[in-house]
XYZ file of C-alpha atoms in Angstrom:
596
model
C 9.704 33.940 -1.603
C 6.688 35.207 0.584
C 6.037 33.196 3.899
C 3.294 33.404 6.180
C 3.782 34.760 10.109
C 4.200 31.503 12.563
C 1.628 33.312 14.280
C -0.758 33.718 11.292
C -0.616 30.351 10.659
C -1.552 29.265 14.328
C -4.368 30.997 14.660
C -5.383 30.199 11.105
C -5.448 26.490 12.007
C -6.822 27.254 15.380
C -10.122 28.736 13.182
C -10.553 26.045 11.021
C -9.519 23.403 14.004
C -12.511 25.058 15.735
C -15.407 25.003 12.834
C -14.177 21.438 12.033
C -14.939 20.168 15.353
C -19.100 20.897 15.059
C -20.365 17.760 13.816
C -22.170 18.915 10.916
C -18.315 19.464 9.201
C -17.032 16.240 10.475
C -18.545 12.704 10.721
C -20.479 11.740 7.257
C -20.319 15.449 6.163
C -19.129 15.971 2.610
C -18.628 19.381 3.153
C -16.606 18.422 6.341
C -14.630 16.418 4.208
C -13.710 18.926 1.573
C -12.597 21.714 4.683
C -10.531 18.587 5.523
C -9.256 18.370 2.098
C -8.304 22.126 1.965
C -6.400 21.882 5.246
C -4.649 18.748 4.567
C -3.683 20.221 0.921
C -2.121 22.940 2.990
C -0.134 20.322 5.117
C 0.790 18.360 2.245
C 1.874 21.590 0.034
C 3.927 22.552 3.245
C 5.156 19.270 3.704
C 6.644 18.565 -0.214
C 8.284 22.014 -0.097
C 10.068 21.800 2.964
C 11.136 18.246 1.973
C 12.199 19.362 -1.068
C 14.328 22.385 0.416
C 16.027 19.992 3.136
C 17.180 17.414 0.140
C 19.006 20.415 -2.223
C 20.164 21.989 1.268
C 21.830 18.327 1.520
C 23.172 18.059 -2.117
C 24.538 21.846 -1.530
C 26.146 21.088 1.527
C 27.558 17.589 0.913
C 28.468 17.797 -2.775
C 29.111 21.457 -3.162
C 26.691 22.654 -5.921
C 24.182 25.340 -5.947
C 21.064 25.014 -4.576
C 19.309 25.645 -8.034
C 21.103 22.691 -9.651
C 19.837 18.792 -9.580
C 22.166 16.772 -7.995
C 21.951 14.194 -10.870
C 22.902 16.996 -13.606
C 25.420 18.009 -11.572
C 29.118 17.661 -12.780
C 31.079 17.007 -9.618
C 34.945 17.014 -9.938
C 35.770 15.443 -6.543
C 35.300 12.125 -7.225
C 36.198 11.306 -3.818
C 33.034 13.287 -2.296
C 30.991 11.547 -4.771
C 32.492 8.040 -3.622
C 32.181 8.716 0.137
C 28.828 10.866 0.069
C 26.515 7.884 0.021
C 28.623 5.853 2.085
C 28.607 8.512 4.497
C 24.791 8.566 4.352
C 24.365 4.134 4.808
C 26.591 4.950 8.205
C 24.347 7.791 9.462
C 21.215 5.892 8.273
C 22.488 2.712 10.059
C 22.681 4.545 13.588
C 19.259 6.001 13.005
C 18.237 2.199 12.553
C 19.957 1.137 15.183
C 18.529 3.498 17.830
C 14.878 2.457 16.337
C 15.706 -0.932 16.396
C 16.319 -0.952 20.425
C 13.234 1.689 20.801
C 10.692 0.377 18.282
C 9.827 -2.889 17.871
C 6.686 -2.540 15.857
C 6.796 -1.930 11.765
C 6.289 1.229 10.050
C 2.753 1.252 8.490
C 2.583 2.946 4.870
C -0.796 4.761 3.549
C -1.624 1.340 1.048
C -1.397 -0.706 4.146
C -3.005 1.890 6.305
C -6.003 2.351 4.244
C -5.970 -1.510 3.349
C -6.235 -3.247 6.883
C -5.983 -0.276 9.581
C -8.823 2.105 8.050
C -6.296 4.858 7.583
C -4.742 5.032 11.015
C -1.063 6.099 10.753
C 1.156 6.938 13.347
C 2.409 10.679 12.724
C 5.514 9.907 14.578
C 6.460 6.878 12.755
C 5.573 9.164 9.197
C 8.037 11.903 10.713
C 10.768 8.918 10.906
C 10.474 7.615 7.766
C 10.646 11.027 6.384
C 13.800 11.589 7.819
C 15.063 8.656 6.947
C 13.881 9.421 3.096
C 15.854 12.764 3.992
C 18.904 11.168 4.640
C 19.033 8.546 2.157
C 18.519 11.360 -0.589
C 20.206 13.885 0.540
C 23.290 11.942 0.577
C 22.830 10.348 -2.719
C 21.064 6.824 -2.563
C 19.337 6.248 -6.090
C 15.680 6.731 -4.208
C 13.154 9.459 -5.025
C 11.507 11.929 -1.866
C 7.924 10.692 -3.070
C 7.706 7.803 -0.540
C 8.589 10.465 2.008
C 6.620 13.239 0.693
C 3.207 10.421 0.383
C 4.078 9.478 4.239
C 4.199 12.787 6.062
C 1.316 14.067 4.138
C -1.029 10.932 5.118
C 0.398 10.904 8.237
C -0.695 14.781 9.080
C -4.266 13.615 7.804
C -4.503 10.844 9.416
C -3.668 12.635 12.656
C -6.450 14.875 11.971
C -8.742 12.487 11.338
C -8.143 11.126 14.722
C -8.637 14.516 16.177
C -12.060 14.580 14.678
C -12.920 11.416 15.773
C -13.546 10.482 11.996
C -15.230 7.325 11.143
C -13.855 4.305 9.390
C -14.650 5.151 5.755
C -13.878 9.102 6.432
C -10.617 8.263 7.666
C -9.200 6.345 4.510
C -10.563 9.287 2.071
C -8.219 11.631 4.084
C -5.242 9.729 3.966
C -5.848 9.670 0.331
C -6.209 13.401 0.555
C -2.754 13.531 2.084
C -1.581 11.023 -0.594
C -3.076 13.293 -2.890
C -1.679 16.647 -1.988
C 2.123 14.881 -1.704
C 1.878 13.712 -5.252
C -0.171 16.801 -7.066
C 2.771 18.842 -5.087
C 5.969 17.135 -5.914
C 5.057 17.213 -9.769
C 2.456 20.505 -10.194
C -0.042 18.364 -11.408
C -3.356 18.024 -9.662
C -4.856 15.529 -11.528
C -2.185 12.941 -11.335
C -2.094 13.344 -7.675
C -6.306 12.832 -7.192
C -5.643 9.832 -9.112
C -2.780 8.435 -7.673
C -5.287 8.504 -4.315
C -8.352 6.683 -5.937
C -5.941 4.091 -7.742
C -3.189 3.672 -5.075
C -4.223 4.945 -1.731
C -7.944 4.541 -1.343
C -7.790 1.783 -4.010
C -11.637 3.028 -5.482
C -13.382 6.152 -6.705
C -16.811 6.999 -5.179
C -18.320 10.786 -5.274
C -17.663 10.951 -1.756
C -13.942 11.015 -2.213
C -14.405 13.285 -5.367
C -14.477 16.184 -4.028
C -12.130 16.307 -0.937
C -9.331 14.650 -2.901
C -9.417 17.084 -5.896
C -9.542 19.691 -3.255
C -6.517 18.550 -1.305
C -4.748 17.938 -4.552
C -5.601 21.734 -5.811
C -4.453 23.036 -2.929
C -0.926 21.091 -2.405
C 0.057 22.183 -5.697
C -0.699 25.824 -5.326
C 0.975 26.040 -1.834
C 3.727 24.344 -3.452
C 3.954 26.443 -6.424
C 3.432 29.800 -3.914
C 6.846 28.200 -2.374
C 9.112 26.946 -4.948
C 7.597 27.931 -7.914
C 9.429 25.029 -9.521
C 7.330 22.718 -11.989
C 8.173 19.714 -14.020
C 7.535 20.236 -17.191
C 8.743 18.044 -20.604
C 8.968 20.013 -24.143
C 8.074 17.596 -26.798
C 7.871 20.002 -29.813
C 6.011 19.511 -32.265
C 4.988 16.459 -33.836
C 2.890 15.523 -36.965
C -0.457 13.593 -36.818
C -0.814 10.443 -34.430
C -1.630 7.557 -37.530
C -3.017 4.213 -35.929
C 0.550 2.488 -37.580
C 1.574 4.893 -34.549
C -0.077 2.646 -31.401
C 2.230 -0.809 -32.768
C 5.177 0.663 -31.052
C 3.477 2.626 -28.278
C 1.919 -1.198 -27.223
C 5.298 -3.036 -28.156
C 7.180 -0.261 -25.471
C 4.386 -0.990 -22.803
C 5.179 -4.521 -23.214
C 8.329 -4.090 -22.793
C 8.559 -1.790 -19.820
C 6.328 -4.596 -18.463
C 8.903 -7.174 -18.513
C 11.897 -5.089 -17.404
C 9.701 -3.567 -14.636
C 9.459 -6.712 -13.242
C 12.705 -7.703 -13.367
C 13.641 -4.591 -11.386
C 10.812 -5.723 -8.483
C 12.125 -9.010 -8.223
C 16.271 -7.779 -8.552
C 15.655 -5.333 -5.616
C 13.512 -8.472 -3.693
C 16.907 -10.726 -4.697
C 19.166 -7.828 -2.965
C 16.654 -7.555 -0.060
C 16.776 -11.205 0.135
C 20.500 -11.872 -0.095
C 20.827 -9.262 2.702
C 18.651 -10.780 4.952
C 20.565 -14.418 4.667
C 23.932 -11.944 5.185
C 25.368 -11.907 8.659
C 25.114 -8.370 8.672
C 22.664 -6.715 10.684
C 20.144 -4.503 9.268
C 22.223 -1.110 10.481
C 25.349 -2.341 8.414
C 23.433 -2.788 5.463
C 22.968 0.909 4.142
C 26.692 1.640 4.272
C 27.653 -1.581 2.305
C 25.065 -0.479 -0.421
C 26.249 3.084 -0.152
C 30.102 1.936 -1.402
C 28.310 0.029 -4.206
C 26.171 3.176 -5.072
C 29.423 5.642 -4.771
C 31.524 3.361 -7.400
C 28.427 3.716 -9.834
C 28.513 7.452 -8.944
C 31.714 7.571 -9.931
C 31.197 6.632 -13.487
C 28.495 9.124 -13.727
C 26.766 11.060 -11.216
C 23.254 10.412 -13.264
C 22.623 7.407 -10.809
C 22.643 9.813 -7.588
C 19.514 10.940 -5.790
C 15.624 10.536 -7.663
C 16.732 11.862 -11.189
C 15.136 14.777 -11.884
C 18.062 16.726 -13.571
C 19.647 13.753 -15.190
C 15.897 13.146 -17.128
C 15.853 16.673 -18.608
C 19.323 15.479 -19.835
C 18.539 12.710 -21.660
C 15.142 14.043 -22.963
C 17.455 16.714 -24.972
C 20.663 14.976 -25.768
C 21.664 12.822 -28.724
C 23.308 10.102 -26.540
C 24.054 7.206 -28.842
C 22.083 3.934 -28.020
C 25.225 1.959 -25.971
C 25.575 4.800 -23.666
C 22.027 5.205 -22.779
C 21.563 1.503 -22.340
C 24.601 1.794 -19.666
C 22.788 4.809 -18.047
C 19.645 2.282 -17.663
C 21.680 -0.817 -16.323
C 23.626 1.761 -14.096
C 20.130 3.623 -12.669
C 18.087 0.085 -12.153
C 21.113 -1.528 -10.768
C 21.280 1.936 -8.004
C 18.150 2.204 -7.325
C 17.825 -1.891 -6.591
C 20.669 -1.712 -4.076
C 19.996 1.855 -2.881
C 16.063 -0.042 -1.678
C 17.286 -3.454 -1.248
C 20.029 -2.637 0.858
C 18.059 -0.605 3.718
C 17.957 2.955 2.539
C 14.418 4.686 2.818
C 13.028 5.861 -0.534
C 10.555 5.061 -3.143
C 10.937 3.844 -7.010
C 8.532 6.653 -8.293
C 10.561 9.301 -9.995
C 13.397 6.167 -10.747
C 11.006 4.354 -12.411
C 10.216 7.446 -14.495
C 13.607 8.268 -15.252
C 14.661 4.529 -16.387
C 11.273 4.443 -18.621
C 12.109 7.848 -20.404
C 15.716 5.855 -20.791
C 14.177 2.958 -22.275
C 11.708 4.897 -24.831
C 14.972 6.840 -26.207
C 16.132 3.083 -26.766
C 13.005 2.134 -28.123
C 13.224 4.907 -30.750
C 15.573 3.496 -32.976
C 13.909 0.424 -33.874
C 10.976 2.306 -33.600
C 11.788 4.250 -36.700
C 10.949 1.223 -39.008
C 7.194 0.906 -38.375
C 6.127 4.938 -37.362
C 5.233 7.333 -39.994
C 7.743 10.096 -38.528
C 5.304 11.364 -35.694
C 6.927 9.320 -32.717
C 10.084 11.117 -32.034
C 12.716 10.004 -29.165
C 11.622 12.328 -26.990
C 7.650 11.362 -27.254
C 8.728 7.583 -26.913
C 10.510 8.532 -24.008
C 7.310 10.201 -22.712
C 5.982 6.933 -23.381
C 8.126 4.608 -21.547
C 7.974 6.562 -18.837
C 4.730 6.146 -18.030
C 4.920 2.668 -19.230
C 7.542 2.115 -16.850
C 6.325 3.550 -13.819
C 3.011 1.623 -14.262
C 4.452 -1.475 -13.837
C 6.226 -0.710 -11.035
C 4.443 1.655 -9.270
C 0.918 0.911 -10.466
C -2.102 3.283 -11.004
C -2.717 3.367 -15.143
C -4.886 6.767 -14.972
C -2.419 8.539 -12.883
C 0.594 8.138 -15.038
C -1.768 8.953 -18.026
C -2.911 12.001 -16.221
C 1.017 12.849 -15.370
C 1.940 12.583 -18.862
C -0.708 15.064 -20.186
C 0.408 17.596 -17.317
C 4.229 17.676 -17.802
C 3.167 17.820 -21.865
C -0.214 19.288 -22.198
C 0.150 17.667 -25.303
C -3.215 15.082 -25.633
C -2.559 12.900 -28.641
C 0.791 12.551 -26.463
C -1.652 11.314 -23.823
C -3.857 9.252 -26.329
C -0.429 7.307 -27.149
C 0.723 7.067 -23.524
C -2.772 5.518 -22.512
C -2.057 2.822 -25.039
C 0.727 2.009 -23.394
C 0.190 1.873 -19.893
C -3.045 -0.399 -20.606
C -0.565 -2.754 -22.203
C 1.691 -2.331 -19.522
C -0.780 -2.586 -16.505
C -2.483 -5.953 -18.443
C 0.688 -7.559 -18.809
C 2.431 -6.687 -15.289
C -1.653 -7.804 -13.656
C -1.795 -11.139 -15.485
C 2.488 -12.418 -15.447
C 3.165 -11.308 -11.978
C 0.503 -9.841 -10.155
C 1.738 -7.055 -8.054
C 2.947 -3.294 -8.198
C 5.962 -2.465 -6.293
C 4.342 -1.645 -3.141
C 1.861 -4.936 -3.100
C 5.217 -7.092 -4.187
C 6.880 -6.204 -0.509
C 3.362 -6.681 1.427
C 3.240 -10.237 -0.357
C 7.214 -11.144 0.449
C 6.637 -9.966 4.365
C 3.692 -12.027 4.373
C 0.847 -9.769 3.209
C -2.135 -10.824 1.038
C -3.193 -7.392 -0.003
C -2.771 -6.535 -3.398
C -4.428 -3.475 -3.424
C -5.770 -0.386 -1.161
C -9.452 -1.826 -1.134
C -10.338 -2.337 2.423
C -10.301 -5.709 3.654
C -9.077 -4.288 7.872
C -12.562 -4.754 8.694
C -12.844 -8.591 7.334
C -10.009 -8.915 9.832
C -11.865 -7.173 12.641
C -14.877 -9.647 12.205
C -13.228 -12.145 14.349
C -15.143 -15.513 15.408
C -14.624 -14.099 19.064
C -16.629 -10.971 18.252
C -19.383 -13.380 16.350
C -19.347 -16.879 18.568
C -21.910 -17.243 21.266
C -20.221 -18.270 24.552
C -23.583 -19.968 26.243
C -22.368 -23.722 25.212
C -24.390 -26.623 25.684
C -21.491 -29.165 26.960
C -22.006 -32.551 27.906
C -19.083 -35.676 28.602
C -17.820 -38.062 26.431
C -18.722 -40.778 28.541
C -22.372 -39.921 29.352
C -24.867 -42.772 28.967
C -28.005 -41.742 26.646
C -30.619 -41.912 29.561
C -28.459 -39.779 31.443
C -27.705 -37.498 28.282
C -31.483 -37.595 27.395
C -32.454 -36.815 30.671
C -29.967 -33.359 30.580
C -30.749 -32.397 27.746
C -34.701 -32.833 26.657
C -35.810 -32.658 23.148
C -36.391 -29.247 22.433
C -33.859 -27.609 24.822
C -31.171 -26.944 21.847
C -30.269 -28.127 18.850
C -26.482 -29.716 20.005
C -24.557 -30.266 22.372
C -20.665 -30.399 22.385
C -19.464 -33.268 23.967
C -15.824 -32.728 26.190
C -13.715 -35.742 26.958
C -12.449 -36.545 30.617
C -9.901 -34.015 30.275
C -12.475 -31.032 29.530
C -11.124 -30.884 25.483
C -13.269 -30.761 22.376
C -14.090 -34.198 21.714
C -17.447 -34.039 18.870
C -20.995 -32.615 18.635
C -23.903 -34.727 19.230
C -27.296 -33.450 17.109
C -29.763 -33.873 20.535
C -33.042 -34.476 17.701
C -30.692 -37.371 16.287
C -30.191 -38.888 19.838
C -34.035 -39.269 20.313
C -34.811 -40.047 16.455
C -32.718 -43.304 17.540
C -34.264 -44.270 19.913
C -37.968 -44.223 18.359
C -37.256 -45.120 15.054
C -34.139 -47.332 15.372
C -34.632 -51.494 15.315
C -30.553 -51.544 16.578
C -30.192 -48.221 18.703
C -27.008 -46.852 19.338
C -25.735 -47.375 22.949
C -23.594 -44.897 24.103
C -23.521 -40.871 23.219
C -19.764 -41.594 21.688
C -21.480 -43.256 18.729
C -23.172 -40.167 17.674
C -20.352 -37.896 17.325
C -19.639 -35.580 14.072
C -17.435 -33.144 13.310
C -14.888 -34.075 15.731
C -11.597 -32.476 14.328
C -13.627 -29.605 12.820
C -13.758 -26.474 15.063
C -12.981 -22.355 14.911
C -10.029 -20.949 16.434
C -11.084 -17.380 18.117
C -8.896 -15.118 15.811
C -10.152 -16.442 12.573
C -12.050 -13.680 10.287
C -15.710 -14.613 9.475
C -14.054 -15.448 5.572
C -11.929 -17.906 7.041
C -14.949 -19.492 9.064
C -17.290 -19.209 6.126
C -14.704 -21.574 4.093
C -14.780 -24.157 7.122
C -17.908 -24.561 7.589
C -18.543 -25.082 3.824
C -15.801 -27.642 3.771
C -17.167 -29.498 6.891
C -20.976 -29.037 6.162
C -21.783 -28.130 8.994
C -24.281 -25.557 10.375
C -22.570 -24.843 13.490
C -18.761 -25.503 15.020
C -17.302 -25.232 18.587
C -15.038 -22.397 19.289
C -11.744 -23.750 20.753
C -9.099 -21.539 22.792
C -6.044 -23.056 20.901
C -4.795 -26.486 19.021
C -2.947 -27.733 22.422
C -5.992 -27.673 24.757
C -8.795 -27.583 22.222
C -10.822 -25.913 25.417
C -14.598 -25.065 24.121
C -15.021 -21.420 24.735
C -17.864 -20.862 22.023
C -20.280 -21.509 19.478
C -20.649 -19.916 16.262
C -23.761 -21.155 13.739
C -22.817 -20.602 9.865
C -26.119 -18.798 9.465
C -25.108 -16.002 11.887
C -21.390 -15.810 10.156
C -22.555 -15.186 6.642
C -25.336 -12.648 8.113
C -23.033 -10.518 9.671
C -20.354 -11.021 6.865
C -23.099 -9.761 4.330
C -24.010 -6.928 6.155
C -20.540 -5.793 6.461
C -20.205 -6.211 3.204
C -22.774 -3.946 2.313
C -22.338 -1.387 4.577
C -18.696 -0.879 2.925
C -20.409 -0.692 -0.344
C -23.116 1.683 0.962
C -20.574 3.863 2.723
C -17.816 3.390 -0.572
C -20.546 5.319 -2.906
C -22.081 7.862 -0.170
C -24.987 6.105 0.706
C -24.119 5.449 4.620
C-alpha cells in the first residue's frame, strides 16, 4: 500500500489552502465549492480508511484474528475473550464519559442537526470525540457500525474548513454534506449512494449548487479510499430470470414489512435508552452493563459483534434453515438496541442492513408461492436490506443507489425501489421519523429532517421588535393622556400599571373617536384597554409571533422581558414580522437553487 510523504501532503494542502482563500473560490463561488469538495473528499477518504484500520487493529488485538478477517465471521474459540471483550470496552467507554462529563457540559452536535438549526457549524473537536468513542465501542465489539463515526469526522473536517473560509450560511451546510458524502461513498465504494445520502440526509434538498461539489467529494472519498484499502463491498446475486410484474407483490409485501419491524427496533432501543435513564446508574456505568448483555449474545454466536460486515456475506451464501436465521435477527436487533441504548457510540447503518438482508432470506420462503422463480433468497435479501435500512435510517434514493452499486444488477434495483417506496410511505405516515429524527424528537427536538429551519430560530422578536415604546400609566386621566399623547403622534400606546408591568394597549385614534362621537364617553384610560394578557417574549422566533398575533388579532404586541415582571422592553407590529419572515424565506429558497 502506497502512502503519500507527511511532507507532500502539507504543502499540498498549504497550495490549495492558499488558492481557496481568494474570494472568487470561496463565498458564492461554485467552482470554490467543488475545490472544497475535492479537498474534503480527500479528508473524508483519509478519514474512513484510517477508521477502518484502527477498528480491525482492535478486533486483531483484542480477539486474536487476522487483520484480513471480519470480526463477525470470525470463529473465536475463547469464549471467555468474547464474553469479556465488550465488557471491557462499556468500562473504558464509561471513563471516557466520565472525564467528558466533568469537562463538557454542552451536547455533541451531529451533521442532521448541524445543517438543520446551526447552518453546518460543527465542532471538530467534539467530531474527533465521538469518533473515538465510535472507535472504542467497535473495536471492542458493541453491535454498532463505524458509519456514525466515519459521517462525523468527515463533516466535522468540512465544517472546520468552512469556517476557515469564512463560508456563508448556505455554503457551509453543502460542505458538511460534502463531508457526509465522502464518509458514506468511502465506507461502501459507492459514489452515488454517498451524494445521495447528503441531499436526502444531510443537506435534506437537492439544488444544482450542491450538485456538483457533493458528487465531487463523493468521487474523490471513494478513490482515496480504494487507493488505501482497496477493499469494496460487493454482493453476487447470480443470475436471475426476467423481473414479471407478479414479481413487485412480494418486493412491496417485504417493504412493508421491514417497515413495521424497523420501527419496532427505533422504539426498543428508545425503551432501553429510556429504562436506563429512570436506572440509578449513571450514564458511565451504563456501557459496561450493556457490554455483559452483548458478550452473553456473543457467546452464542459471534455474528452479533461489531457492524456485520462478514457475518452478511455469510448469510447471503449459506443455506441456514428459517429458525436459525430468525434467531440470528432477534439476536442482531436485540445487540444492536442495547449496544445504542445503553451508551455505546455507534450508528444503526450497516445493522440495519445486515438485519434486512436477514429478514429477506426469511421472506423467501413464503415468497416462493406468488414469484415466478426470478426472486431468489439472495435477491430478497438484497431487498430487505434496503427496505430495512430505509426505515430506519431514512433516505429512499440512497439505499436504491447502494443496492445497484454492491449488485450492478438494475432490474435488482427496479425491485429494490419498489420496496423502499413502500417502506419509506409506510415508516412517513405510521410513525413519522427515521432513526436519527426519532432521538432529536425524544430529547426534545422538532426537526424531522435536514431542511434548514436554524435561521427561523435566529429571527428572534429581539432582533425584529422596536424598542422606542410609547408608555403611558394605568391610572392616567384622558385629558392628561390626550394631552401626552396628541392625535397623530402614534398609533398606541402601552399602558404600565403602578408597578411599571404590562398592563394593556390603548388605540390613541380610539381615545379621541370617544370623545367626539360618543353620547356616554368613557372616563378613564383603563376602560380602553385590549390585549392585556397578549404580549411577545424576546426569544420567540418570528413563526411563533406570527401564530400570536393571528390568534389575538392584533396588529401590534408589547415585548415583555419575562412572565414574572412582564417589563415592556419593545414593540413589534405583525406587518414588520411577516415582512421579514417572507424575505427570509425567500432568500433560503433563492440561495437553496443558486440564485443568491
Amino acid at each position: 500500500m502506497q502512502t503519500l510523504a507527511p511532507g507532500a501532503i502539507f504543502k499540498f494542502g498549504q497550495t490549495w489552502g492558499k488558492l481557496l482563500k481568494r474570494k472568487a473560490f470561496t463565498r458564492g463561488s461554485e467552482i470554490g465549492l467543488i475545490f472544497s469538495g475535492i479537498l474534503i473528499g480527500i479528508g473524508a477518504g483519509c478519514a474512513v480508511s484510517g477508521m477502518s484500520w484502527i477498528s480491525k487493529a482492535l478486533h486483531s488485538l483484542i480477539f486474536g484474528i487476522e487483520m484480513s478477517e471480519w470480526l463477525s465471521a470470525s470463529e473465536i474459540e475463547n469464549k471467555l475473550i468474547v464474553l469479556c471483550a465488550p465488557i471491557v470496552g462499556g468500562i473504558v467507554l464509561g471513563c471516557v464519559l466520565f472525564i467528558l462529563s466533568r469537562r463538557r457540559k454542552r451536547a455533541m452536535v451531529d451533521p442532521i442537526e448541524a445543517n438543520a438549526l446551526y447552518g453546518g457549524r460543527i465542532s471538530l473537536t467534539d467530531s474527533v470525540i465521538v469518533a473515538v468513542q465510535n472507535l472504542i465501542s467497535n473495536g471492542f465489539g458493541a453491535s454498532v457500525g463505524l458509519e456514525a463515526g466515519y459521517t462525523q469526522l468527515s463533516a466535522g473536517l468540512a465544517s472546520k474548513l468552512g469556517s476557515k473560509l469564512k463560508l456563508r450560511r448556505e455554503d457551509m451546510r453543502v460542505l458538511v454534506g460534502c463531508g457526509a458524502a465522502g464518509a458514506i461513498a468511502a465506507a461502501f465504494n459507492a459514489p452515488l449512494t454517498g451524494a445521495f445520502y447528503a441531499f436526502e440526509l444531510i443537506i435534506g434538498t437537492y439544488s444544482m449548487v450542491a450538485l456538483a461539489p457533493v458528487v465531487v467529494s463523493a468521487i474523490v472519498a471513494t478513490f482515496v479510499a480504494r487507493g488505501f484499502s482497496g477493499d469494496s463491498f460487493l454482493i453476487e446475486v447470480g443470475e436471475i430470470g426476467t423481473i414479471t410484474p407478479a414479481d413487485y407483490i412480494p418486493a412491496i409485501a417485504l417493504g412493508a414489512i421491514c417497515a413495521g419491524v424497523g420501527i419496532l427496533i427505533m422504539q426498543g432501543v428508545a425503551f432501553i435508552e429510556e429504562t436506563a435513564r429512570k436506572s440509578s446508574l449513571p450514564p458511565y456505568l451504563r456501557p459496561a452493563l450493556g457490554g455483559i448483555l452483548i458478550g452473553l449474545m456473543a457467546m452464542i454466536t459471534p455474528q452479533v459483534l461489531s457492524a456485520g460486515h462478514g457475518a452478511l456475506h455469510i448469510n447471503l451464501d449459506s443455506q441456514a434453515p428459517v429458525q436459525v436465521l430468525i434467531g440470528l435477527f432477534l439476536l442482531k436487533s436485540v445487540a444492536s438496541a442495547v449496544s445504542i441504548g445503553s451508551g455505546f457510540r455507534g450508528g444503526l447503518f450497516f445493522a440495519s442492513l445486515f438485519m434486512g438482508a436477514l429478514l429477506g432470506k426469511i421472506f423467501a420462503m413464503p415468497a416462493d408461492f406468488i414469484t415466478t422463480g426470478s426472486l431468489t433468497p439472495t435477491v430478497l435479501a438484497v431487498v430487505g436490506m434496503s427496505a430495512l435500512a430505509v426505515a430506519i435510517i431514512g433516505g429512499p434514493l440512497t439505499m436504491t443507489f447502494l443496492a445497484l452499486e454492491i449488485t450492478a444488477d438494475f432490474p435488482i434495483t427496479a425491485l429494490v425501489l419498489a420496496a423502499v417506496i413502500t417502506s419509506s410511505l409506510v415508516v412517513r405516515n405510521t410513525f413519522g421519523y427515521s432513526f436519527a429524527t426519532w432521538r432529536f424528537h425524544l430529547r426534545g427536538e422538532s426537526i424531522r429532517s435536514a431542511h434548514d429551519v436554524g435561521w427561523i430560530r435566529n429571527l428572534t422578536v429581539d432582533k425584529l421588535m422596536r424598542s422606542d415604546v410609547k408608555c403611558a400609566k394605568l391610572g392616567v386621566s384622558l385629558a392628561e393622556f390626550r394631552e401626552a399623547f396628541p392625535l397623530g403622534s402614534a398609533k398606541r400606546a402601552i399602558l404600565l400599571d403602578d408597578n411599571d408591568r404590562y398592563a394593556g394597549i390603548v388605540s390613541i385614534p380610539e381615545v379621541y373617536a370617544e370623545e367626539v362621537e360618543s353620547t356616554k364617553p368613557r372616563s378613564e384610560v383603563k376602560d380602553f384597554l385590549q390585549f392585556e394578557n397578549d404580549f411577545l417574549l424576546p426569544n420567540m422566533n418570528a413563526k411563533q409571533a406570527a401564530e400570536i398575533f393571528d390568534q389575538a388579532h392584533a396588529e401590534a404586541l408589547p415585548v415583555i422581558n419575562n412572565l414574572i415582571d412582564r417589563r415592556v422592553i419593545g414593540q413589534l407590529s405583525e406587518a414588520h414580522t411577516l415582512r421579514r419572515y417572507s424575505e427570509e424565506l425567500d432568500r433560503r429558497r433563492r440561495e437553496a437553487v443558486g440564485e443568491a
